[in-house]
XYZ file of C-alpha atoms in Angstrom:
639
model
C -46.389 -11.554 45.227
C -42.883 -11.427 43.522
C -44.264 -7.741 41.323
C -45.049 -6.602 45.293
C -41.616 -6.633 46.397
C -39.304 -3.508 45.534
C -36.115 -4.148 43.980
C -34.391 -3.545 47.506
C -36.737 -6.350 49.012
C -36.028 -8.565 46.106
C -32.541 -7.795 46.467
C -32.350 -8.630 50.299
C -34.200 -11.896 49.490
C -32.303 -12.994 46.471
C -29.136 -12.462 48.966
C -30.569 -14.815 52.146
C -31.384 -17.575 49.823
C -27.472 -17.382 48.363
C -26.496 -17.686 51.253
C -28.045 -20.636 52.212
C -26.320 -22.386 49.511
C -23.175 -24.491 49.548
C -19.853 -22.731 48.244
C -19.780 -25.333 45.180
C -23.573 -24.517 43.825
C -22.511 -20.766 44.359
C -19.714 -21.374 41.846
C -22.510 -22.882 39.393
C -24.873 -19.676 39.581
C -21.630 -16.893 39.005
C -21.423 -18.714 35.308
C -25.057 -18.522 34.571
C -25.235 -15.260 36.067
C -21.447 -14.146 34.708
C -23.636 -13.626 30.693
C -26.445 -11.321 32.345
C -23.928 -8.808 33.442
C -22.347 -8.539 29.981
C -23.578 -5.995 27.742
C -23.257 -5.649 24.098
C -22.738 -1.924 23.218
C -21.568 -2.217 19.736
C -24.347 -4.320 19.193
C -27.202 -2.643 20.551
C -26.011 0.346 18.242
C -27.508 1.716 15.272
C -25.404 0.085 12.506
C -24.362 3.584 10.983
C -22.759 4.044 14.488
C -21.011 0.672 15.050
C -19.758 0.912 11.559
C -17.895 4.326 12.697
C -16.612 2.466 15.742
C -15.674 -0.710 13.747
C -13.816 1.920 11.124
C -11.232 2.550 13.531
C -9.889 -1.217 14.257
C -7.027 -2.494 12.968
C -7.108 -5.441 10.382
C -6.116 -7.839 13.051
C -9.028 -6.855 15.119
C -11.689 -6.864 12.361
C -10.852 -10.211 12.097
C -11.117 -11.303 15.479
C -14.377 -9.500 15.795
C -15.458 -11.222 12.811
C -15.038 -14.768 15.238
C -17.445 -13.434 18.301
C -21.042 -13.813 16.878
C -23.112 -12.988 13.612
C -23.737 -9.367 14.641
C -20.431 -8.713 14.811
C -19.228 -10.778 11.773
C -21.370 -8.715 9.524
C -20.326 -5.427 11.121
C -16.470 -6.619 10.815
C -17.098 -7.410 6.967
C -19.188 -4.877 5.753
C -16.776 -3.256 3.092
C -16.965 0.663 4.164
C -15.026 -0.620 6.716
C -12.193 -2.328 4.550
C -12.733 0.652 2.219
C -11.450 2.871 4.081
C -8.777 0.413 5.566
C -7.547 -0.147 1.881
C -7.934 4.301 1.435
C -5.780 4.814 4.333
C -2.723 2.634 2.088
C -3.583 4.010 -1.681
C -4.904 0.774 -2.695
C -7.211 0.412 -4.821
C -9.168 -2.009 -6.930
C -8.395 -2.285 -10.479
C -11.205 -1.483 -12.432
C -12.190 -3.203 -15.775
C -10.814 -1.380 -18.823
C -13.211 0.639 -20.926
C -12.195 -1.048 -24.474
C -9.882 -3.022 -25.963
C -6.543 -1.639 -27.411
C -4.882 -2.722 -29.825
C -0.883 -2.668 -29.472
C 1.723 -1.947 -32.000
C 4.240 -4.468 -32.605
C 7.561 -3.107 -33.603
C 9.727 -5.374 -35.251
C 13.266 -5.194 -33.124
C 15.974 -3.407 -35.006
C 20.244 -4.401 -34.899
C 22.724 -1.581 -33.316
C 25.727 -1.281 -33.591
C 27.176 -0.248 -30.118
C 31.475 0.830 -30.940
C 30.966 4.090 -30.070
C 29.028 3.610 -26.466
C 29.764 5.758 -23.532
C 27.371 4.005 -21.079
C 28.182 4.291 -16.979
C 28.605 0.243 -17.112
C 32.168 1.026 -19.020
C 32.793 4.619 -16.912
C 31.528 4.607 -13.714
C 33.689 7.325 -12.525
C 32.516 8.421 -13.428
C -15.163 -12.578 -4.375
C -17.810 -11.516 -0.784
C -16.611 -12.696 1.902
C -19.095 -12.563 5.187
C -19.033 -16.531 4.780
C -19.372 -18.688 7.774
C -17.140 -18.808 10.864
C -14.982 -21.500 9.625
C -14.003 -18.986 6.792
C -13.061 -16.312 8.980
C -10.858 -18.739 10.910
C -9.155 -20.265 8.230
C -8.072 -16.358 7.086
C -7.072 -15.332 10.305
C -5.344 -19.105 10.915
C -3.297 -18.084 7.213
C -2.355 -14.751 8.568
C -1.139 -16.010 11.630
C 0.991 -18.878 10.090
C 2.759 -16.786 7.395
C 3.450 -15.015 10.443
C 5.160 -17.998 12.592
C 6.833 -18.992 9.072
C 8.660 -15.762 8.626
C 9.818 -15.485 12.238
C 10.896 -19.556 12.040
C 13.187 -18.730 9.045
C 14.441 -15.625 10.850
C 15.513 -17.795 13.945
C 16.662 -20.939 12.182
C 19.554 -18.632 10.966
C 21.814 -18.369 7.767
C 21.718 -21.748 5.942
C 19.401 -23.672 8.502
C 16.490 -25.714 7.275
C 14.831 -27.004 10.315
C 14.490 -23.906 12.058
C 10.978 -23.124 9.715
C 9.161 -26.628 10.105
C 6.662 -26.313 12.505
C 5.805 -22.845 10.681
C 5.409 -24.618 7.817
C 2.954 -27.375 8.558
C 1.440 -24.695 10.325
C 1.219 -22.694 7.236
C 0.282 -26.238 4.614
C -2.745 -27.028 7.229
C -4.018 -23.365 6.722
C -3.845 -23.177 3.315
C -5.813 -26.626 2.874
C -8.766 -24.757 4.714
C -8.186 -21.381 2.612
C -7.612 -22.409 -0.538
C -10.750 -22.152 -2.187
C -10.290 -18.101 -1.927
C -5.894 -18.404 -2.356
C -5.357 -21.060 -4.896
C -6.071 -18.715 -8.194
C -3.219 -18.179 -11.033
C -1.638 -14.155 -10.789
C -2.672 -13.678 -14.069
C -6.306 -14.059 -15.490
C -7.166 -12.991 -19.490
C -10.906 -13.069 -19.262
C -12.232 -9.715 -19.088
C -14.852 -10.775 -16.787
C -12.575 -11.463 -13.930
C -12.224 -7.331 -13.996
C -15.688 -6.583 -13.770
C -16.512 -8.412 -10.577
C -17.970 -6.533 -7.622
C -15.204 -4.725 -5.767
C -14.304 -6.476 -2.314
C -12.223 -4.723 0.021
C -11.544 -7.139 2.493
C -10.313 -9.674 -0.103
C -8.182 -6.069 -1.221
C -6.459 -5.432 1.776
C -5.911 -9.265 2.852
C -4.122 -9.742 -0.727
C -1.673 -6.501 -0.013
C -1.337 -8.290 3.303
C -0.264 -11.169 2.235
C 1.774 -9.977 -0.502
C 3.967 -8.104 2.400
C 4.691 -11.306 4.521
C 6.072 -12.743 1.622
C 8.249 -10.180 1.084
C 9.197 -10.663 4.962
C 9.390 -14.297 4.603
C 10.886 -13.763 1.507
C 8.914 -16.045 -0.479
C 8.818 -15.512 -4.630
C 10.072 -16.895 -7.737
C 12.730 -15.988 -9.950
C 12.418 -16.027 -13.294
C 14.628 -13.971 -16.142
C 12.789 -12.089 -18.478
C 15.345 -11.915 -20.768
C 19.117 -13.639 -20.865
C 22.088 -12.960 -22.695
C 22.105 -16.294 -24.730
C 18.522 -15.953 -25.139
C 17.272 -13.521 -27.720
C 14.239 -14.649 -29.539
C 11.675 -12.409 -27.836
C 12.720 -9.638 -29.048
C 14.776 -8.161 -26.362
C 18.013 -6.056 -25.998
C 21.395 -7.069 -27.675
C 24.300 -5.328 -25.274
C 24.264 -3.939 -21.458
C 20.285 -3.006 -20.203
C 21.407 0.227 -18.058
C 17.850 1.324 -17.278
C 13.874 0.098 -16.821
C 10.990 0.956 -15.377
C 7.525 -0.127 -14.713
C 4.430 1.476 -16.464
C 0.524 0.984 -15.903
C -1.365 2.042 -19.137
C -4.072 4.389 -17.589
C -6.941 3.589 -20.123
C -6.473 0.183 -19.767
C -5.102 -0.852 -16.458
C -2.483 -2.925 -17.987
C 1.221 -2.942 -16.856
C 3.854 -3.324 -18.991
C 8.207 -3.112 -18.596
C 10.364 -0.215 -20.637
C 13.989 -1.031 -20.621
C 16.965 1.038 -22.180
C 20.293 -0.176 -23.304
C 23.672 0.214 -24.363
C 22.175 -1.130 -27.759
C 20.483 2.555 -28.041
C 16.524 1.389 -27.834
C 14.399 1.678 -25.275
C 11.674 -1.817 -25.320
C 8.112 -2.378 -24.257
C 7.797 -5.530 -22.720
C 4.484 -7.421 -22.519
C 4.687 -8.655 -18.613
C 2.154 -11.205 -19.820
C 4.009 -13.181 -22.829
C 7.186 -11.484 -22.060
C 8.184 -11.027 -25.788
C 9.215 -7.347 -27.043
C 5.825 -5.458 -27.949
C 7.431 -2.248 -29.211
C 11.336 -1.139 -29.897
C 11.537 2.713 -29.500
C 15.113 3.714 -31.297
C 16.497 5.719 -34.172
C 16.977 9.124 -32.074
C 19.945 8.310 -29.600
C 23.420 8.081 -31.396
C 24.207 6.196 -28.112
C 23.825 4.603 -25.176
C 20.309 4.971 -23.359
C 21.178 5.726 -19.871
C 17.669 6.740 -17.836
C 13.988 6.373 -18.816
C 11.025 7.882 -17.438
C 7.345 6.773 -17.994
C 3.997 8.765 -17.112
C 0.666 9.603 -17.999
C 1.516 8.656 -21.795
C 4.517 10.117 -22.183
C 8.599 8.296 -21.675
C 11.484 10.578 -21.892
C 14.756 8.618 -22.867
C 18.735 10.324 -21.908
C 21.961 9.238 -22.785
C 25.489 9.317 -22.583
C 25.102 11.238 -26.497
C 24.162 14.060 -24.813
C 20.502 13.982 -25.452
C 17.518 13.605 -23.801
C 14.204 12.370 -26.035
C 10.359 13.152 -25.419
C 8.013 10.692 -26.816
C 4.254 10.128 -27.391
C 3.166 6.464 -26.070
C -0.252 6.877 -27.411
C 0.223 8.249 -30.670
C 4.014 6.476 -30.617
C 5.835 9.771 -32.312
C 8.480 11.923 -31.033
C 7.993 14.722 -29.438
C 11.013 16.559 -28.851
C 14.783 15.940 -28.607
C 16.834 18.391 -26.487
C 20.472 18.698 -26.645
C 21.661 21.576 -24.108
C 24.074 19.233 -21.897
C 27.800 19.267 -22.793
C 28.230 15.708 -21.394
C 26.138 12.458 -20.697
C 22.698 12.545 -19.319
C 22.424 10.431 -16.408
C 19.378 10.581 -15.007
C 15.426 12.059 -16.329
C 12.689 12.770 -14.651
C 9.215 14.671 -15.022
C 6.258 15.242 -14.146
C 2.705 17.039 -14.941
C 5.114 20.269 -14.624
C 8.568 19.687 -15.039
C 11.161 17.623 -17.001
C 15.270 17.854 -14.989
C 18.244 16.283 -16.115
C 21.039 15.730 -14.448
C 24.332 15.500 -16.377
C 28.335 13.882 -16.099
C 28.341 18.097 -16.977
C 27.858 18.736 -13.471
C 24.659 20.764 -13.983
C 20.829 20.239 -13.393
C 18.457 21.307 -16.336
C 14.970 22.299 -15.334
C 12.341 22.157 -18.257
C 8.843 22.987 -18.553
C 6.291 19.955 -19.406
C 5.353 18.736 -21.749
C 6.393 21.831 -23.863
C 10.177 21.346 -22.685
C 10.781 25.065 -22.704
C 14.161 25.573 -20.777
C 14.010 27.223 -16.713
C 16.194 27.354 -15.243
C 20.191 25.824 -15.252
C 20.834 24.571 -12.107
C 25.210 24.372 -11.235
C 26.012 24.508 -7.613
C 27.334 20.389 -7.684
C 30.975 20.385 -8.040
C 31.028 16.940 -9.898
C 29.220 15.327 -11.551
C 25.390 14.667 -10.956
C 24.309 11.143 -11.063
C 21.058 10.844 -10.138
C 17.973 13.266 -9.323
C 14.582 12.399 -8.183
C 11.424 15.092 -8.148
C 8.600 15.277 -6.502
C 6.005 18.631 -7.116
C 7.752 21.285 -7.529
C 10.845 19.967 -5.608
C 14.144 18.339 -6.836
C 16.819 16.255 -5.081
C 19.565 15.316 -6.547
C 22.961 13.251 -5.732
C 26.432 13.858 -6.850
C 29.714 12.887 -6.898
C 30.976 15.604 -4.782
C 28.833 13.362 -1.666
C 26.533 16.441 -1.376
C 22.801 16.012 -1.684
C 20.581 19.312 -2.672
C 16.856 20.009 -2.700
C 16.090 22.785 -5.118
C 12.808 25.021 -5.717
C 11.825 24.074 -8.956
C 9.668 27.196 -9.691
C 12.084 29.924 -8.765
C 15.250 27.009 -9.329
C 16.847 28.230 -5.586
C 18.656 25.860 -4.058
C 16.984 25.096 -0.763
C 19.465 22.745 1.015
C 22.575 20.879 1.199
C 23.338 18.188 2.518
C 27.081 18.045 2.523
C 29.139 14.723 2.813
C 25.942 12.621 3.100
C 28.230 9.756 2.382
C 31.641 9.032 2.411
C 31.707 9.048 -1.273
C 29.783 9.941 -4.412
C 26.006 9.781 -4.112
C 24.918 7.127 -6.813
C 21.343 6.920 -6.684
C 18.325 8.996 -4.622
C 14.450 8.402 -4.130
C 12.126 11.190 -2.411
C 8.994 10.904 -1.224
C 8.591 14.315 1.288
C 9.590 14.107 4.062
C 11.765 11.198 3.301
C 14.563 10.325 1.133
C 17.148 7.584 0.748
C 20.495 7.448 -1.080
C 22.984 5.309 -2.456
C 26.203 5.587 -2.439
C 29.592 4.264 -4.132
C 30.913 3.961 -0.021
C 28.128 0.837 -0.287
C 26.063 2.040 1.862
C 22.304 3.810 2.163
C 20.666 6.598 4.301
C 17.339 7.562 4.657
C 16.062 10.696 6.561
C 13.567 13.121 7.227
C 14.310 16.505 5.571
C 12.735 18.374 8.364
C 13.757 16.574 11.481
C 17.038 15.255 10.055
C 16.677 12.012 11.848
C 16.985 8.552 10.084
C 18.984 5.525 9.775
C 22.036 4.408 7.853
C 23.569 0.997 7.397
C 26.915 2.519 8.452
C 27.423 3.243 12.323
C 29.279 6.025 11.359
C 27.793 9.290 9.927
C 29.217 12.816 8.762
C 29.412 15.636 11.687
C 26.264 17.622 12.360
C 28.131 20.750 11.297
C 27.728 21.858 7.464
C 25.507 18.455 7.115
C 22.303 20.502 6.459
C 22.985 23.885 5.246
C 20.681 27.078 3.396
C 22.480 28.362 0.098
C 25.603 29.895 0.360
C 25.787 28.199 3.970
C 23.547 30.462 5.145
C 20.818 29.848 8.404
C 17.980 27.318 6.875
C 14.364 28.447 6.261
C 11.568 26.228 7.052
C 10.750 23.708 4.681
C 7.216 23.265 3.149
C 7.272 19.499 4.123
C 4.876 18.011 7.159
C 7.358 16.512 8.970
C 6.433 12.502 10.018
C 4.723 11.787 12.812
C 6.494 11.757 16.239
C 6.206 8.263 17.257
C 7.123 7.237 13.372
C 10.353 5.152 13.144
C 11.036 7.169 10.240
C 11.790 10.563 11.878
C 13.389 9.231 15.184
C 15.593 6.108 16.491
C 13.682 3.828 17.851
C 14.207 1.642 21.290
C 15.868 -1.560 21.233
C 12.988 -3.781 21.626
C 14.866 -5.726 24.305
C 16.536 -3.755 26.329
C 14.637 -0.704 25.809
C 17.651 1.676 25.229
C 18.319 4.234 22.387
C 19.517 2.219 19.375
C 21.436 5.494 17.690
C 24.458 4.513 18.889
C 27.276 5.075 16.958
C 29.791 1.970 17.849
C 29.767 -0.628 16.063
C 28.285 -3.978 16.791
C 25.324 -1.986 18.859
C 22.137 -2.800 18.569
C 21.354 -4.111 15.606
C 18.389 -6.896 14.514
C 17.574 -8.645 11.736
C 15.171 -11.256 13.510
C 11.703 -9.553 13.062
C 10.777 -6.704 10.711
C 10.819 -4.233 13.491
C 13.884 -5.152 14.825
C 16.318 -1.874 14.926
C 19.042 -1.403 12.614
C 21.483 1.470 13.940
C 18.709 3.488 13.646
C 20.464 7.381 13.986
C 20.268 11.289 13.501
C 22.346 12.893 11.282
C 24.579 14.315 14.195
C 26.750 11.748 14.922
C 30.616 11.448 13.268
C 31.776 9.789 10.208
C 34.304 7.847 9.993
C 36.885 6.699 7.361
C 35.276 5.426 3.908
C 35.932 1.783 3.658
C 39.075 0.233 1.260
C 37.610 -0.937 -1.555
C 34.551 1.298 -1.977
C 34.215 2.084 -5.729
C 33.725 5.503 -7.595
C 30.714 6.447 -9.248
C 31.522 9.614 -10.589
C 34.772 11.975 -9.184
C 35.431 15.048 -9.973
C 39.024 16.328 -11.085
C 40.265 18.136 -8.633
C 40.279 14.450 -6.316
C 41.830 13.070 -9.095
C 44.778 16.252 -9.014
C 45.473 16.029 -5.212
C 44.528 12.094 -4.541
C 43.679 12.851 -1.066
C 40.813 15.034 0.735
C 39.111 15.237 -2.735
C 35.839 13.663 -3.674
C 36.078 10.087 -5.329
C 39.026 8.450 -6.262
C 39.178 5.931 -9.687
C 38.682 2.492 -9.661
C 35.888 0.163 -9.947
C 34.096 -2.126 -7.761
C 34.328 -5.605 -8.981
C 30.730 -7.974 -8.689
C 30.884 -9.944 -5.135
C 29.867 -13.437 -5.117
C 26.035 -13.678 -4.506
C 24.571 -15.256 -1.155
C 21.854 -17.537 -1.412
C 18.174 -15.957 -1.247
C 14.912 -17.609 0.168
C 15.476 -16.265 3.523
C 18.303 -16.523 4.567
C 20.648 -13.197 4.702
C 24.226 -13.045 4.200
C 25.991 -9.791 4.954
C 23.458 -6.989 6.586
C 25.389 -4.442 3.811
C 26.155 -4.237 0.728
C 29.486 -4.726 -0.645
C 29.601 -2.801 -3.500
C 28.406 0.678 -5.186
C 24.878 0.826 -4.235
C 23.457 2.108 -7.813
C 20.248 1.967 -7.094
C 17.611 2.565 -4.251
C 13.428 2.437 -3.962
C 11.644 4.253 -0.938
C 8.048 2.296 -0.815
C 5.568 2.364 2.059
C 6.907 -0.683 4.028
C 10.263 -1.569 2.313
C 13.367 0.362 1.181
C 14.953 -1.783 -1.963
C 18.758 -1.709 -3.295
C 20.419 -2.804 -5.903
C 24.102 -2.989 -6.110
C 27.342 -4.010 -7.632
C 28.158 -6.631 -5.774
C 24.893 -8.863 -7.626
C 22.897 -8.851 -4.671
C 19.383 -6.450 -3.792
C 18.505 -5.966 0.035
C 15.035 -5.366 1.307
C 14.942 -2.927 4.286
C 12.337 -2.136 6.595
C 11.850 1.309 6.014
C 10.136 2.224 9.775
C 13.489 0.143 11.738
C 16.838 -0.346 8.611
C 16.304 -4.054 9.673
C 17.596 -6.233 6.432
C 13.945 -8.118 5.542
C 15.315 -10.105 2.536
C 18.849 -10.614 0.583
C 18.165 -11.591 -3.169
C 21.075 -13.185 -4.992
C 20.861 -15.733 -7.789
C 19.889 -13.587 -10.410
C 22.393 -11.270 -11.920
C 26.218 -12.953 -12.911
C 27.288 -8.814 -13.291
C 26.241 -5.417 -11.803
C 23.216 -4.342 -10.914
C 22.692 -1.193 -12.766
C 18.843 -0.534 -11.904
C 15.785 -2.302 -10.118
C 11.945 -1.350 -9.995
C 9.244 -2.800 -7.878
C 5.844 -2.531 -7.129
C 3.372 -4.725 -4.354
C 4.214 -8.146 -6.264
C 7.812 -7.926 -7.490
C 11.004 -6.272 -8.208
C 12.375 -6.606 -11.873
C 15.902 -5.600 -11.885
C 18.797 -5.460 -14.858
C 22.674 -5.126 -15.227
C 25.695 -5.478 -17.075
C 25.304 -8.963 -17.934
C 22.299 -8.521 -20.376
C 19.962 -10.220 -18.053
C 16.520 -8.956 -16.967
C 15.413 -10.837 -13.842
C 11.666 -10.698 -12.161
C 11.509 -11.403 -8.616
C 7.640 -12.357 -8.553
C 6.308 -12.384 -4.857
C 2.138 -12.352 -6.258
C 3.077 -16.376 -7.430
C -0.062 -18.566 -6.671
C -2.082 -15.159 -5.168
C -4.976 -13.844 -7.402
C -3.661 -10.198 -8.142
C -5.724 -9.329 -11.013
C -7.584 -7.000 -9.137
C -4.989 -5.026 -8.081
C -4.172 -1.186 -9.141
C -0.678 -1.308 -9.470
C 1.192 2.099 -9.753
């Protein structure tokens, strides 16, 4: 009788015997009948399609997706989907090398270092679609490094108890994840490389690896000391280093230069000396560049060095500046120098056939960083230019970017950052001119961007950042929800969560007065002749007492001549004179992490990649801030 009734006669009936019920059974039925009216979409999909749809969640939602039901787990786990998560941030996993190399071991060689001229002594100048409880321990981790970071925040400068919930929070969740966490950051067995690829476990590693530079959490270790010698390492100042991932292996290793006139290979792994490159420089090594084989060498004798890696021979020495070399850098196409000459020198690579002289600085030029075909560099005149490096036109300048000489630069287009001796770092976008600063106070819109010969600009060959990116605009004050650029002092300004704003401004508002005390990185004579309105005055910043680290920050800027500056995806990283380096979020200028402890003298240069920062300085000391300690990062590509 019931298949003899129409849906509208079924309807009318199922509605007169509802109604004939009490109010409280009512109540029962609407949550038996509440699942009938749900529908899964995603599941009833092909699972080509709900892949695509999955492939456009955020982490956080895969992994609450992965908590609903089986379907969905699967779907939320399958690795195209974390693929193309881990594609999105240039990660990838670190393939297993093709053969074994064998590396030469150099035996380290005494210099005698009277006649340095280094800029320490002149500074003018596994498969994871496991079971539920699994998926909830991860996302229970995430969360509580999460709640641990912002406990530290809030408990303040010097407060303990702030954190505690956070961490027994954080101790419970790694007891249920530590079967997949609890592996040592370095593994020797060549199997451990050639394990299926997993993408999830990928991008949860580079996940973690950034709340603990947020929390911070890491260990500090010195590679090398100045009463401790017996690996091999440098005898006098270490001015210069850099990080370097052998490509037909995989394997990363540290080059360092000193005032001791080598350039070392450090083994990361049994951090002894594996190779001492010397015998060319008559002097202090100043700069060092490493990539795709190759590791040019400059220094204050006037020289800049090409050599082999894989065949260890020297290549070429050039000798065209008429002062110190400060700064190298090259790629596939070109090799620049800067020089204390107060010239750029563009060379082709690897042939180092000169291009072009480039002389429009009007002191001297400290640091220059190039990307393609396009140089920036940073003098002591305050100016920043960008400069063609095919036709070696200047492009722009950037005129009193800082109240004093520029001592170090980074550029990744659209974006670059720069250090100054005024102790104090910018970052903008070259085609929008907006940014942030850790100063309030900023040079006047007029003459701050110009074309050559201050001529109109042309439009630069840059994509500019994306509108709503913190990076090309000032962002709201997350509380009140008012324009943070603000050019007073004591406006907004956070340091309580990572996207907290930090005088976040364009370029257009005033500058003030440099402030007393501010060293000088290079000057050029004519500020020395007139002792006002010129470029840098003399004098040198002396090393401030170092804050404590592990979270808790001391003074949002630096203190001293900013020598050196990193521009990564997340984090902007400084070193300075005054002992300390700063972490900065790069979206907000909020101050992530203060790291003091390590250095007695000035910082002269710091590199970093997703699991530490090494830095080095005056007082012989190479320090290596890991943040990878207790994670499994052997499958990581680093750069």
């Amino acid at each position: 009788m019931e298949n003899d009734l129409s849906i509208q006669d079924r309807e009318e009936l199922a509605l007169k015997l509802l109604a004939s019920l009490p109010r409280s059974r009512l109540a029962v039925l609407q949550q038996q009948i509440t699942p009938l009216l749900q529908f899964d979409i995603v599941g009833c999909l092909p699972t080509e399609v709900a892949l695509q749809v999955f492939s456009y969640l955020p982490y956080q939602t895969l992994l609450s997706c992965s908590l609903l039901n089986k379907r969905w787990q699967r779907l939320a786990n399958d690795q195209s989907v974390w693929k193309k998560l881990c594609a999105a941030h240039g990660w990838a996993w670190r393939q297993p090398p093709s053969r074994s190399h064998a590396q030469a071991h150099n035996r380290p060689r005494e210099w005698d270092d009277s006649d340095d001229e280094g800029i320490g002594d002149s500074d003018e100048d596994y498969d994871d679609a496991g079971g539920l409880e699994e998926a909830k321990a991860e996302l229970a981790m995430m969360h509580a490094e999460l709640v641990q970071y912002s406990g530290l925040r809030s408990a303040g400068s010097g407060s303990s108890g702030g954190g505690s919930h956070a961490s027994v929070l954080y101790t419970r969740a790694r007891a249920l994840a530590r079967s997949r966490h609890s592996a040592p950051s370095i593994f020797n067995s060549i199997a451990d490389f050639r394990r299926k690829p997993d993408y999830k476990l990928l991008h949860q590693t580079h996940v973690r690896l950034r709340n603990r530079f947020l929390t911070p959490s890491y260990r500090l270790s010195p590679l090398q000391t100045k009463g401790s010698l017996n690996n091999g390492g440098h005898t006098s100042t270490i001015y210069c280093l850099q990080l370097y991932t052998y490509p037909e292996t995989g394997r990363q290793v540290l080059f360092t230069g000193s005032r001791d006139r080598t350039v070392r290979e450090w083994n990361l792994t049994t951090r002894a000396v594996e190779r001492v490159i010397g015998g060319v420089h008559a002097s202090s090594v100043l700069s060092i560049c490493a990539s795709d084989g190759y590791l040019a060498s400059a220094g204050s004798d006037r020289q800049v060095a090409l050599w082999d890696l894989r065949t260890n021979k020297l290549v070429k020495v050039i000798a065209d500046h008429e002062d110190s070399v400060l700064c190298v850098r090259f790629n596939e196409e070109y090799l620049v120098s800067c020089s204390k000459d107060r010239t750029v020198r563009v060379y082709e690579f690897p042939s180092l056939q000169p291009l072009f002289v480039l002389d429009e600085h009007r002191a001297a030029v400290n640091t220059v960083s190039l990307s393609g075909s396009y140089i920036f560099t940073g003098s002591g005149d305050r100016s920043i230019r960008l400069w063609d490096a095919k036709t070696g036109k200047l492009l722009r300048t950037f005129d009193n970017h800082h109240t004093r000489g520029i001592a170090s630069i980074d550029f990744k287009p659209p974006i670059v950052v720069s250090g100054s001796s005024d102790k104090h770092i910018r970052l903008f976008d070259v085609t929008t001119l907006q940014g942030w600063s850790t100063s309030s106070e900023h040079p006047t819109a007029s003459g701050s961007a110009l074309g050559p010969n201050g001529r109109g600009l042309a439009p630069l060959p840059f994509p500019p950042a994306s509108p709503t990116s913190p990076d090309s605009a000032g962002p709201a004050c997350p509380s009140c929800g008012q324009c943070s650029s603000s050019s007073a002092r004591g406006g907004h300004f956070g340091i309580g969560a990572p996207e907290a704003v930090r005088r976040s401004t364009s370029l257009g508002t005033r500058h003030g007065s440099a402030g007393n005390g501010a060293a000088a990185f290079y000057q050029s004579d004519s500020a020395l002749n007139t002792g006002v309105g010129g470029y840098d005055q003399g004098g040198f910043d002396e090393p401030g007492v170092g804050g404590g680290g592990n979270g808790a920050l001391r003074t949002p800027m630096h203190s001293g001549l900013v020598r050196s500056v990193l521009l990564g995806d997340d984090f902007v990283i400084s070193g300075s004179y005054d002992v300390s380096i700063k972490v900065w979020d790069r979206k907000s200028g909020a101050l992530v992490a203060d790291l003091t402890g390590g250095h007695t003298g000035r910082i002269f240069c710091i590199a970093a990649d997703c699991t530490k920062i090494v830095s080095c300085g005056e007082d012989q000391t190479i320090c290596i801030w890991d943040f990878g300690h207790g994670i499994d990062t052997s499958f990581l590509k680093l750069a």
